[in-house]
XYZ file of C-alpha atoms in Angstrom:
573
model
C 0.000 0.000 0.000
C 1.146 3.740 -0.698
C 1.856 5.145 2.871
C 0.363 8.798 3.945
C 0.556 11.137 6.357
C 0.055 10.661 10.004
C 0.330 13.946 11.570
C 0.476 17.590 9.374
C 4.098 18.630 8.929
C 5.194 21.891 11.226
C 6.313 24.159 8.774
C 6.421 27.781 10.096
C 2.427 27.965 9.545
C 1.253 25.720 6.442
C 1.832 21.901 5.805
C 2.070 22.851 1.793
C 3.769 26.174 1.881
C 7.707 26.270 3.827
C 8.077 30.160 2.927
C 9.182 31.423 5.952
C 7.242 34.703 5.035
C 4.082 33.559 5.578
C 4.465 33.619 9.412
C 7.244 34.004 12.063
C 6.423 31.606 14.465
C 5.100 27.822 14.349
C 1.283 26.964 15.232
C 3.186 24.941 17.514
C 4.724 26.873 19.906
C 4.529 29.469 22.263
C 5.914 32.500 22.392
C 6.587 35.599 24.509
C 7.733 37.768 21.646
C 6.229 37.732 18.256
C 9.076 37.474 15.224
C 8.700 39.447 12.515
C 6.004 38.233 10.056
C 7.802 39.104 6.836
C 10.797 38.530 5.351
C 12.091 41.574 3.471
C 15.209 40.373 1.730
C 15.428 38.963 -1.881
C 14.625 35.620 -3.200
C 18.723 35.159 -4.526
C 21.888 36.270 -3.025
C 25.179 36.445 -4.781
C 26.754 35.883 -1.545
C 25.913 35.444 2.113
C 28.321 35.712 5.494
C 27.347 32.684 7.771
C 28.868 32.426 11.293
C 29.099 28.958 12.376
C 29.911 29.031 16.432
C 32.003 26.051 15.718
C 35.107 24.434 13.695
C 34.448 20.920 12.796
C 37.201 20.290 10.325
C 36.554 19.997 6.664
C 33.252 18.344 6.178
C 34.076 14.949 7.190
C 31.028 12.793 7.330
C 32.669 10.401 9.726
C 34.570 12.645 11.771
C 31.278 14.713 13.557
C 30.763 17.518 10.763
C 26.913 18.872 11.589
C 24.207 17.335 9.728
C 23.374 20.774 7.933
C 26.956 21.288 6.414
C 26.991 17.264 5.234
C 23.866 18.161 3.932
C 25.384 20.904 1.462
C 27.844 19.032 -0.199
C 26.137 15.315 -0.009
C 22.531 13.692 -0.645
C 20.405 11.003 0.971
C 18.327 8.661 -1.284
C 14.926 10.429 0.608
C 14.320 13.384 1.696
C 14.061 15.503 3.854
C 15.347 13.402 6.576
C 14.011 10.560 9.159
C 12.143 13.583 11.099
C 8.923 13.424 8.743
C 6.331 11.245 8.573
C 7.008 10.084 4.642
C 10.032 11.323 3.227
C 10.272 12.297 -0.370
C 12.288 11.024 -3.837
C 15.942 12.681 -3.744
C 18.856 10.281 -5.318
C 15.712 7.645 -5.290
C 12.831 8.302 -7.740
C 10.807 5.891 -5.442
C 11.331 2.729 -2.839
C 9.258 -0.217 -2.371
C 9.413 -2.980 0.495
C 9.699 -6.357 -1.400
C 9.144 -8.665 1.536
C 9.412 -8.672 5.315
C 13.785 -7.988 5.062
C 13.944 -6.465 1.342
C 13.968 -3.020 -0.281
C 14.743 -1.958 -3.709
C 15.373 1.710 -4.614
C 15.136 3.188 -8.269
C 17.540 5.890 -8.597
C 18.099 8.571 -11.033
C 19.817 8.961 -13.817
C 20.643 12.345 -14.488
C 23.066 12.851 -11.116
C 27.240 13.465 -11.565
C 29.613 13.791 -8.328
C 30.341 17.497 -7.934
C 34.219 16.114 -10.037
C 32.204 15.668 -13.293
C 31.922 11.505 -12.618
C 28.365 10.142 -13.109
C 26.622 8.889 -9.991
C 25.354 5.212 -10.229
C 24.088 2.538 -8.085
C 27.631 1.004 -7.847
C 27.827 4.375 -5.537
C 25.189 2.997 -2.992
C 26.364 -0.107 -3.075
C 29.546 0.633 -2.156
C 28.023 3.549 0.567
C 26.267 0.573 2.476
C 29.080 -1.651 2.487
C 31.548 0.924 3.921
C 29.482 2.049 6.468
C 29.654 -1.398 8.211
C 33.717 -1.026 7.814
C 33.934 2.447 8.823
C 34.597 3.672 12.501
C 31.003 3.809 14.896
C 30.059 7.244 14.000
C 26.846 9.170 13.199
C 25.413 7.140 10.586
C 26.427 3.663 10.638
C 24.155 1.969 13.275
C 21.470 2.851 10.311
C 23.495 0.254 8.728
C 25.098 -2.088 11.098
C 22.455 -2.201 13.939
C 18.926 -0.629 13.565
C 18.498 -1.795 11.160
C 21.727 -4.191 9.578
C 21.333 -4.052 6.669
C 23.231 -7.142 5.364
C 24.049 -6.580 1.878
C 23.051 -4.270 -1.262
C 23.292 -5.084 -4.685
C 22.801 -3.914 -8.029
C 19.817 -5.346 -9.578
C 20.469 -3.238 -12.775
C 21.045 0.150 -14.389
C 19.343 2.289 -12.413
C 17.914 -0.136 -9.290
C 19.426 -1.251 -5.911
C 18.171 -3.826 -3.402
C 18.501 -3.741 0.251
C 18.610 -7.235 2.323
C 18.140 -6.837 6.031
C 19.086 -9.430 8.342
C 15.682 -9.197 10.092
C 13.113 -7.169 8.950
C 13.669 -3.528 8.346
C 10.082 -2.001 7.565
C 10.805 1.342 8.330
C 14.263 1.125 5.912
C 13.076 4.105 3.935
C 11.826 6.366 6.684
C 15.210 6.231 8.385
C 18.188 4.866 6.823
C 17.221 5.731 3.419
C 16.258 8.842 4.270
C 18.893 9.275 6.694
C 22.228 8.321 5.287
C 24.605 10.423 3.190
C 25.345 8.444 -0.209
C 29.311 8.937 -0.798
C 31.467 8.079 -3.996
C 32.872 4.557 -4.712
C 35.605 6.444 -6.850
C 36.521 8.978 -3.964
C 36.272 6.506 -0.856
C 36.993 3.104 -2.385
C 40.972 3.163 -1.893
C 40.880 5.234 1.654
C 41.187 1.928 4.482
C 37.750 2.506 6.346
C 39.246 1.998 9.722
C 41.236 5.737 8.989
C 37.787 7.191 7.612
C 37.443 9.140 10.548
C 41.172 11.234 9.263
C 40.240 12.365 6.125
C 41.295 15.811 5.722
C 40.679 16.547 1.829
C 38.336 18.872 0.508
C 34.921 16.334 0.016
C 33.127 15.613 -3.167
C 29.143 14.789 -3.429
C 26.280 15.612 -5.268
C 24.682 18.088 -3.212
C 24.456 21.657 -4.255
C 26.946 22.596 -2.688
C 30.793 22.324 -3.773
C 33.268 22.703 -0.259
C 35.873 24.966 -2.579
C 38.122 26.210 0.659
C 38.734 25.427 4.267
C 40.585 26.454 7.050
C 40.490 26.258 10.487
C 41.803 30.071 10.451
C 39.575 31.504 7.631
C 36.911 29.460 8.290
C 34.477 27.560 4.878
C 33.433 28.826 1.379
C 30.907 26.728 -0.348
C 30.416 27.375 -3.991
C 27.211 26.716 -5.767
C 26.955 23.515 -7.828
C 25.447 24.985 -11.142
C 24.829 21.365 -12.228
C 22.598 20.216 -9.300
C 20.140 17.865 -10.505
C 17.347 19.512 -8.329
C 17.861 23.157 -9.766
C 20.777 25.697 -9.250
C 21.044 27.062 -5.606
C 19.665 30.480 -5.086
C 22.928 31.607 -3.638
C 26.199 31.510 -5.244
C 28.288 31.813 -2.508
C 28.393 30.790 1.486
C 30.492 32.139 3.449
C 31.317 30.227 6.838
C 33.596 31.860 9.314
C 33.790 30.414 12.712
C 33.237 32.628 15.663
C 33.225 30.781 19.004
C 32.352 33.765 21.336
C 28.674 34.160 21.403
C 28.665 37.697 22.150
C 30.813 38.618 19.278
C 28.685 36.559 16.811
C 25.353 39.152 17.598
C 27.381 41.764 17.392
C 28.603 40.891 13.986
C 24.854 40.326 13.205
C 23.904 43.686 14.444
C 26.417 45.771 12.872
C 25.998 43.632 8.942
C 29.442 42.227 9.198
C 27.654 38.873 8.646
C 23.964 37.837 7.582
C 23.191 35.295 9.963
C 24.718 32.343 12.454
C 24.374 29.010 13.316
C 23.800 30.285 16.434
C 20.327 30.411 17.770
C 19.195 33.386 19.585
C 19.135 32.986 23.491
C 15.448 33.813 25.006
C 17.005 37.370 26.600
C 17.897 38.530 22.828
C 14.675 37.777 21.478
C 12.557 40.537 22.122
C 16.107 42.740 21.448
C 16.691 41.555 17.608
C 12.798 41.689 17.207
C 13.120 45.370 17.807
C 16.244 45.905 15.387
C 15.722 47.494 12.070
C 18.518 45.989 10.652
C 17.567 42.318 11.125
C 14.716 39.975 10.426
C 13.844 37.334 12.887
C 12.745 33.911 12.551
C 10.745 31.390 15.408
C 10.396 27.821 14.836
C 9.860 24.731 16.914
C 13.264 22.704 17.394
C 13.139 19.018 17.686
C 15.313 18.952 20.704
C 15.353 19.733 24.142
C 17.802 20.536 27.418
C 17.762 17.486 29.800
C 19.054 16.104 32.730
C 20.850 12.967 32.125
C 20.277 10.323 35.042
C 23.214 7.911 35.594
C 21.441 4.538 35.551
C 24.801 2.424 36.758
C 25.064 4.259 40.173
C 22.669 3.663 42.975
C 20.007 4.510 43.431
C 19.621 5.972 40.205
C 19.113 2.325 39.399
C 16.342 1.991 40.606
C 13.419 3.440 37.931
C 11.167 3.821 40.912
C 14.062 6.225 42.309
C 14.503 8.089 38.642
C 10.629 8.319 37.858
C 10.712 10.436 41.429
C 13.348 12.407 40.330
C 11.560 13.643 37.119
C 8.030 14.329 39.036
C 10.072 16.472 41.760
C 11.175 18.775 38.680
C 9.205 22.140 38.029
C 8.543 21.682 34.170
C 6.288 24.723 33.892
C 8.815 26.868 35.884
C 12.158 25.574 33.728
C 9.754 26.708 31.172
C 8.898 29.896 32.243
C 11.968 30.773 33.786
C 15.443 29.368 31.886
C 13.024 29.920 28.175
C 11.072 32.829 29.081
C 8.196 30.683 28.026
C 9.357 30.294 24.758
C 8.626 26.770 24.052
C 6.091 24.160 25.686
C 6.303 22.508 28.848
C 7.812 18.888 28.827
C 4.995 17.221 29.958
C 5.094 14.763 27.251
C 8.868 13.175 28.183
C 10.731 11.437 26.011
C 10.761 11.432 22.816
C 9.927 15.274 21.321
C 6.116 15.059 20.841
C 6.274 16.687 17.468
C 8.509 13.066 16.570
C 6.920 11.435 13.648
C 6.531 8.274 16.117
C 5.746 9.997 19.490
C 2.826 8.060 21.151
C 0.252 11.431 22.067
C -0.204 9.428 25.439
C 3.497 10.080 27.005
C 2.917 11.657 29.934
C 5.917 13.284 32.593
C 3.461 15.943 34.958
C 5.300 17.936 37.800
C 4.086 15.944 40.747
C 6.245 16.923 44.155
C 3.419 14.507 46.255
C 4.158 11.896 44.252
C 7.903 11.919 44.243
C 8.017 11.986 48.327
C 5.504 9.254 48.535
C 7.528 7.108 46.220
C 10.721 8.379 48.212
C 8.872 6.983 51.710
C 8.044 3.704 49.875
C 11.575 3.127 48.955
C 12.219 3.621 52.324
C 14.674 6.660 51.870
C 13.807 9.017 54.979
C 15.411 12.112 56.862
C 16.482 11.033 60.119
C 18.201 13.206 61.780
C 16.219 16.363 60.563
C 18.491 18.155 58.046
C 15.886 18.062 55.220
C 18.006 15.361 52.901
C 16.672 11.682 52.756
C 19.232 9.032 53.813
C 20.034 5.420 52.881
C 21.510 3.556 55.593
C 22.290 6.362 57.397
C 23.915 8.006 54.358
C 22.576 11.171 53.165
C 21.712 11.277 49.218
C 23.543 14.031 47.633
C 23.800 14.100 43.886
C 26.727 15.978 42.379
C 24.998 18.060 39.001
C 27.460 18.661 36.080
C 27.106 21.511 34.057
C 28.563 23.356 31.495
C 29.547 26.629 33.516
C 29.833 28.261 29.906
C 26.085 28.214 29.539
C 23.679 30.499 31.661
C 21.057 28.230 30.365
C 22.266 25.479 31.648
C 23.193 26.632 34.659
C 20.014 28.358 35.734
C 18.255 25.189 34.649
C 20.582 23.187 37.286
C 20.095 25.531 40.057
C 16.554 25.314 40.166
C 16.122 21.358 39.433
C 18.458 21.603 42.944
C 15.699 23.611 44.674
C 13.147 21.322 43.075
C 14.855 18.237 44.254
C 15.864 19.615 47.641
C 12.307 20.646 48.383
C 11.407 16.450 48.576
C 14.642 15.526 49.997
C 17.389 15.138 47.594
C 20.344 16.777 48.246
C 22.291 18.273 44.953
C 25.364 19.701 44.315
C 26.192 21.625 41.197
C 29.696 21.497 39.701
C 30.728 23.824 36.674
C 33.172 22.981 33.904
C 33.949 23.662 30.665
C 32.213 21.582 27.665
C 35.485 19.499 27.000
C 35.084 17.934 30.202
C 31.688 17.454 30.571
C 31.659 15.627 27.222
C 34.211 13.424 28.599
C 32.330 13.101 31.897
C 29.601 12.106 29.434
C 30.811 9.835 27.805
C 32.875 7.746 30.459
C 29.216 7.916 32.758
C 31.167 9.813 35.851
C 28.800 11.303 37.253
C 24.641 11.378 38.884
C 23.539 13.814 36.925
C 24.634 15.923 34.228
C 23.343 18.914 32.082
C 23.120 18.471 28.555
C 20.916 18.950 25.355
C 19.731 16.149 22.935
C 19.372 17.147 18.922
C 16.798 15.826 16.571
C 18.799 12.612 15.870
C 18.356 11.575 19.648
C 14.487 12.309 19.923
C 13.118 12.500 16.575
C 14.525 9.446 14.664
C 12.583 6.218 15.708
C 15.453 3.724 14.764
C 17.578 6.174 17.077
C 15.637 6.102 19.912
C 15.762 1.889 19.743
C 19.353 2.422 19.117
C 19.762 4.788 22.377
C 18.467 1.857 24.665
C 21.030 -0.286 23.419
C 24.278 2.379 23.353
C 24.974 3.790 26.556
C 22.751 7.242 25.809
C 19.446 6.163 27.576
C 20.301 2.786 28.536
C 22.847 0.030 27.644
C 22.620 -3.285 25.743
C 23.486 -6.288 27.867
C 22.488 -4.124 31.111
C 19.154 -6.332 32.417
C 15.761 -4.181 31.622
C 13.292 -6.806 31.642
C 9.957 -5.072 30.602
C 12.171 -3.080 27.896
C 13.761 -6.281 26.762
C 10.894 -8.214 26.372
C 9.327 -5.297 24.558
C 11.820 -4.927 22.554
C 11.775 -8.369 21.092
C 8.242 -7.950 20.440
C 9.499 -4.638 18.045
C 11.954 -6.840 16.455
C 9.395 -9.199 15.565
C 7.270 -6.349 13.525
C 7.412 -6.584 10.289
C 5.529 -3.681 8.890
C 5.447 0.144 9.666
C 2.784 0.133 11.601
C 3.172 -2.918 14.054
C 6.347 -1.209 14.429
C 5.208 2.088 15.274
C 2.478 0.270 18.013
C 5.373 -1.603 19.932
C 7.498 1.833 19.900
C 5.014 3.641 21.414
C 4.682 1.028 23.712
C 8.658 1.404 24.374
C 8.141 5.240 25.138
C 5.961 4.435 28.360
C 8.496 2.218 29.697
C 11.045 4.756 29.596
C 9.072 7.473 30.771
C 7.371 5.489 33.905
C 11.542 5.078 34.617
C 13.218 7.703 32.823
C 16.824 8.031 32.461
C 17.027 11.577 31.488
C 14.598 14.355 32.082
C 13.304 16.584 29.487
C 13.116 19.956 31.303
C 11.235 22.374 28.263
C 10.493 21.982 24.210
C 11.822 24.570 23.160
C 11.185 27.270 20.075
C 14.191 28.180 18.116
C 14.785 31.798 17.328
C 17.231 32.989 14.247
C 18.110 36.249 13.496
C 19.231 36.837 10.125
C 19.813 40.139 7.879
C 17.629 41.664 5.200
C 20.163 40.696 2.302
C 18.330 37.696 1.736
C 14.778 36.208 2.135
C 15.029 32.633 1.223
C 14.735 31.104 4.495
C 12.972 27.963 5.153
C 12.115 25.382 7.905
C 12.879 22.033 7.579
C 11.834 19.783 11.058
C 14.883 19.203 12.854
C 17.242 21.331 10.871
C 16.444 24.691 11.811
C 16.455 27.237 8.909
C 19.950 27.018 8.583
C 20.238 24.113 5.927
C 20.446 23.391 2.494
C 16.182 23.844 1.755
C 17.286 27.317 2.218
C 19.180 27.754 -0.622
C 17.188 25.929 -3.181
C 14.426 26.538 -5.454
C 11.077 27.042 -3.254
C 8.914 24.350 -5.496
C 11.552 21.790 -5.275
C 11.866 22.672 -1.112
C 8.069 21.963 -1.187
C 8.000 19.044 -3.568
C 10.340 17.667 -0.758
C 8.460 18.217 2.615
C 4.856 17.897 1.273
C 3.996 14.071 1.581
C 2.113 13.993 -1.580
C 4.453 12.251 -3.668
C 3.818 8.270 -3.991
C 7.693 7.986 -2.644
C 7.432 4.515 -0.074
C 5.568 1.396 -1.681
C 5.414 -0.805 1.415
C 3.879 -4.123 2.422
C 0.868 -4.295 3.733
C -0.102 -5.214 7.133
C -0.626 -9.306 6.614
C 2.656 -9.714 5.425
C 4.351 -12.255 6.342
C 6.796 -12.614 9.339
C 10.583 -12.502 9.121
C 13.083 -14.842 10.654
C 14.588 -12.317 13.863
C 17.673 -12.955 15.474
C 19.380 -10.499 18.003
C 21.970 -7.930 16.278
C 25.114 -7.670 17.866
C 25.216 -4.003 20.402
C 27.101 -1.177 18.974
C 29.101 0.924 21.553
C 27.986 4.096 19.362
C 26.089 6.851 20.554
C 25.857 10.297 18.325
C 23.398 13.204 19.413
């Protein structure tokens, strides 16, 4: 059967329509400051200035590179991305589900590699196969885990087929429309296990050619005049880096740039709505801040102990006072709600009553009077991590302390800078730690499986038994549908015993110059991304659902053999 729509796609006002001057916030969200409701730049630009607040060398797609700049110089099969509830024909003209384990992709014929060199299915073959030899990175458990993907081969000319292990009904939504496509000619004589130190300038398809890097000067992308899906409607971007935050608004403000990948903090909202100079832009980010909760370390191992810990925190009041209400409350846990698979039910209320009575059951009392609960005779004191560069982040800490404190839980906060707490992170030292999750975390269903079984919200191996047993039962699925029913299923056992703690949805606000008018939305992505710079009937071609894009099984079909795919160790926000 040909696969719809589930939910309306969120795009700055109109499910059809992505101009970002129809409106200036999403229907979505809500907002203490209106943005401006027109755009007044032009539709083309010979040039814009683009401050990233970052370095992440030269466009490596193994080495951590940000989805938006892969997204410039390479191309996915579907489009726009995992973060929509059907994506659209990109390198595929259309992909149908042969049986329970098997996809086949037709692919077009009129693509070349940004060198001149045509692109052909002998490129995706040879994509899929690397990704299982390459370094655990960003993409590759879309290949070598949820799903694994055991093999593709050319059929012929123009078609591909994909052979899960197990079956892999929701290839196209995610992987397909997930995974950069590279070139067999480029990558096929660099060893995979030194991917991740490529340092040359890369070549795709996308519409964007990487012409110059340094870490100095910063990135020039040059339009790719060729691009099958119509010329870009500006020339050239511009990319310095500027790391201090401060620096990069003041650029904004004076014209020495046209916008930034940095997104405006709540107290400069109302500020650059004032400005003449600038236009400003709300939409609703799929991501949130969060408190991580160390499940190794007693008694956060307890999900009795962590569900407490996540009614004792003041949603509405994170909300209200670390956003200035600019965003929704996170009632609704984990995953984002506006997730293509989010189950409407997911519930996470601010419930103080309910965290001490679970607190008394578990037998964790104050003694001796001080206001902290003890366990055998112990006082519980959890040490918070945060990134001390962040006012955010640390305002968000200091009143999850008072929240906490209030039913008994002592907390200490402990400041550092971001190297560290990404190593802190990553090694699990520490109770609780400060951090913020990106669309690939809570807005890609294959992802949020994946998370259970990488170390992010749990770890494979590590007993869970109503997840594990639930988790089988997903395995076993083998269309979209039973799929998406066991996943929402999934989503109430992690929030009845969450390991991290969604403190606000928030709304994105971008503040960009009037030398230029062409921004767009795209879920996940912000407007700072490639649907930007292309022609407005091909961005909504691409995010409209109304092409006839996924040909899937239909709901009899029968079931697949399932065995248990190995754990990866990989974990990418």
């Amino acid at each position: 059967m040909i696969i719809h729509h589930q939910r309306a796609l969120s795009v700055l006002g109109a499910a059809t329509l992505l101009a970002v001057t129809l409106t200036g916030c999403s229907s979505t969200a809500k907002s203490s400051a209106a943005a401006n409701t027109e755009l007044t730049g032009p539709a083309t630009a010979e040039e814009l200035t683009i401050a990233l607040d970052k370095d992440t060398g030269p466009i490596n797609l193994f080495s951590g590179a940000s989805d938006q700049l892969i997204e410039l110089v390479y191309d996915k099969l579907l489009s726009p991305s995992p973060y929509v509830d059907e994506p659209q024909p990109w390198l595929a003209t259309q992909v149908r589900q042969i049986d329970p384990g098997t996809w086949e992709a037709d692919l077009r014929t009129d693509v070349s590699w940004q060198d001149g060199v045509p692109f052909t299915p002998d490129d995706v073959v040879f994509s899929f196969a690397y990704m299982h030899q390459a370094p655990t990175g960003r993409y590759t458990h879309h290949v070598n885990d949820t799903p694994y993907v055991e093999r593709a081969v050319k059929v012929d000319a123009d078609t591909v087929r994909f052979e899960c292990r197990d079956a892999c009904p929701d290839l196209a939504r995610v992987t397909l429309a997930d995974l950069p496509i590279v070139a067999e000619h480029i990558w096929t004589d660099i060893d995979a296990a030194e991917a991740k130190t490529i340092q040359e300038l890369p070549i795709g398809t996308g519409p964007y050619q990487l012409t110059s890097y340094s870490p100095t000067e910063g990135y020039t992308f040059t339009a790719n005049k060729d691009y099958f899906a119509g010329e870009p409607t500006v020339k050239t971007l511009t990319m310095p880096v500027i790391t201090d935050q401060s620096a990069t608004f003041t650029a904004l403000q004076s014209g020495e740039i046209d916008a930034t990948t940095r997104k405006l903090t709540p107290e400069l909202v109302s500020q650059f709505d004032n400005s003449p100079n600038v236009d400003t832009i709300a939409t609703q980010a799929l991501s949130f801040p969060e408190i991580k909760i160390n499940y190794l370390n007693e008694p956060m191992d307890n999900g009795d102990f962590r569900k407490a810990l996540s009614n004792a925190i003041n949603k509405e009041q994170m909300l209200d006072v670390v956003a200035l209400g600019q965003g929704r409350t996170a009632s609704s846990g984990y995953p984002h709600p506006d997730a293509p698979f989010a189950n409407p039910d997911n519930s996470t209320p601010t419930d103080p009553d309910a965290s001490i009575a679970t607190f008394d059951g578990l037998g964790y009392t104050d003694t001796d009077g001080d206001g902290i609960r003890e366990i055998d005779g112990e006082p519980i004191i959890l040490t918070t991590y945060v990134n001390s560069g962040l006012p955010q982040d640390v305002r968000a800490a200091e009143l999850a302390k008072e929240d906490l404190e209030k039913v008994g839980i002592g907390i200490e906060i402990e400041g550092m800078d971001a190297a560290t707490l990404t190593e802190r992170s990553a090694k699990k030292s520490y109770d609780l730690l400060m951090s913020t999750i990106g669309a690939h975390g809570v807005a890609d269903s294959d992802q949020f499986v994946m998370s259970h079984r990488a170390g992010y919200l749990w770890t494979s191996g590590l007993a869970w038994e109503q997840w594990d047993e639930t988790y089988a039962k997903w395995l076993k699925q083998t269309t979209h549908n039973g799929r998406l029913a066991v996943l929402q299923d999934l989503q109430t056992i992690q929030n009845e015993a969450p390991t991290t703690i969604p403190l606000y949805y928030p709304e994105e606000h971008w503040a960009v110059s009037q030398n230029y008018g062409g921004w767009v939305e795209s879920p996940g992505y912000g407007i700072m991304q490639k649907w930007s710079f292309l022609p407005a009937d091909v961005v909504t071609a691409a995010h409209s659902g109304n092409a006839q894009a996924i040909v899937e099984l239909t709901d009899t079909a029968p079931a697949a053999e399932v065995t248990e795919p190995p754990a990866s160790e990989e974990h990418q926000h």
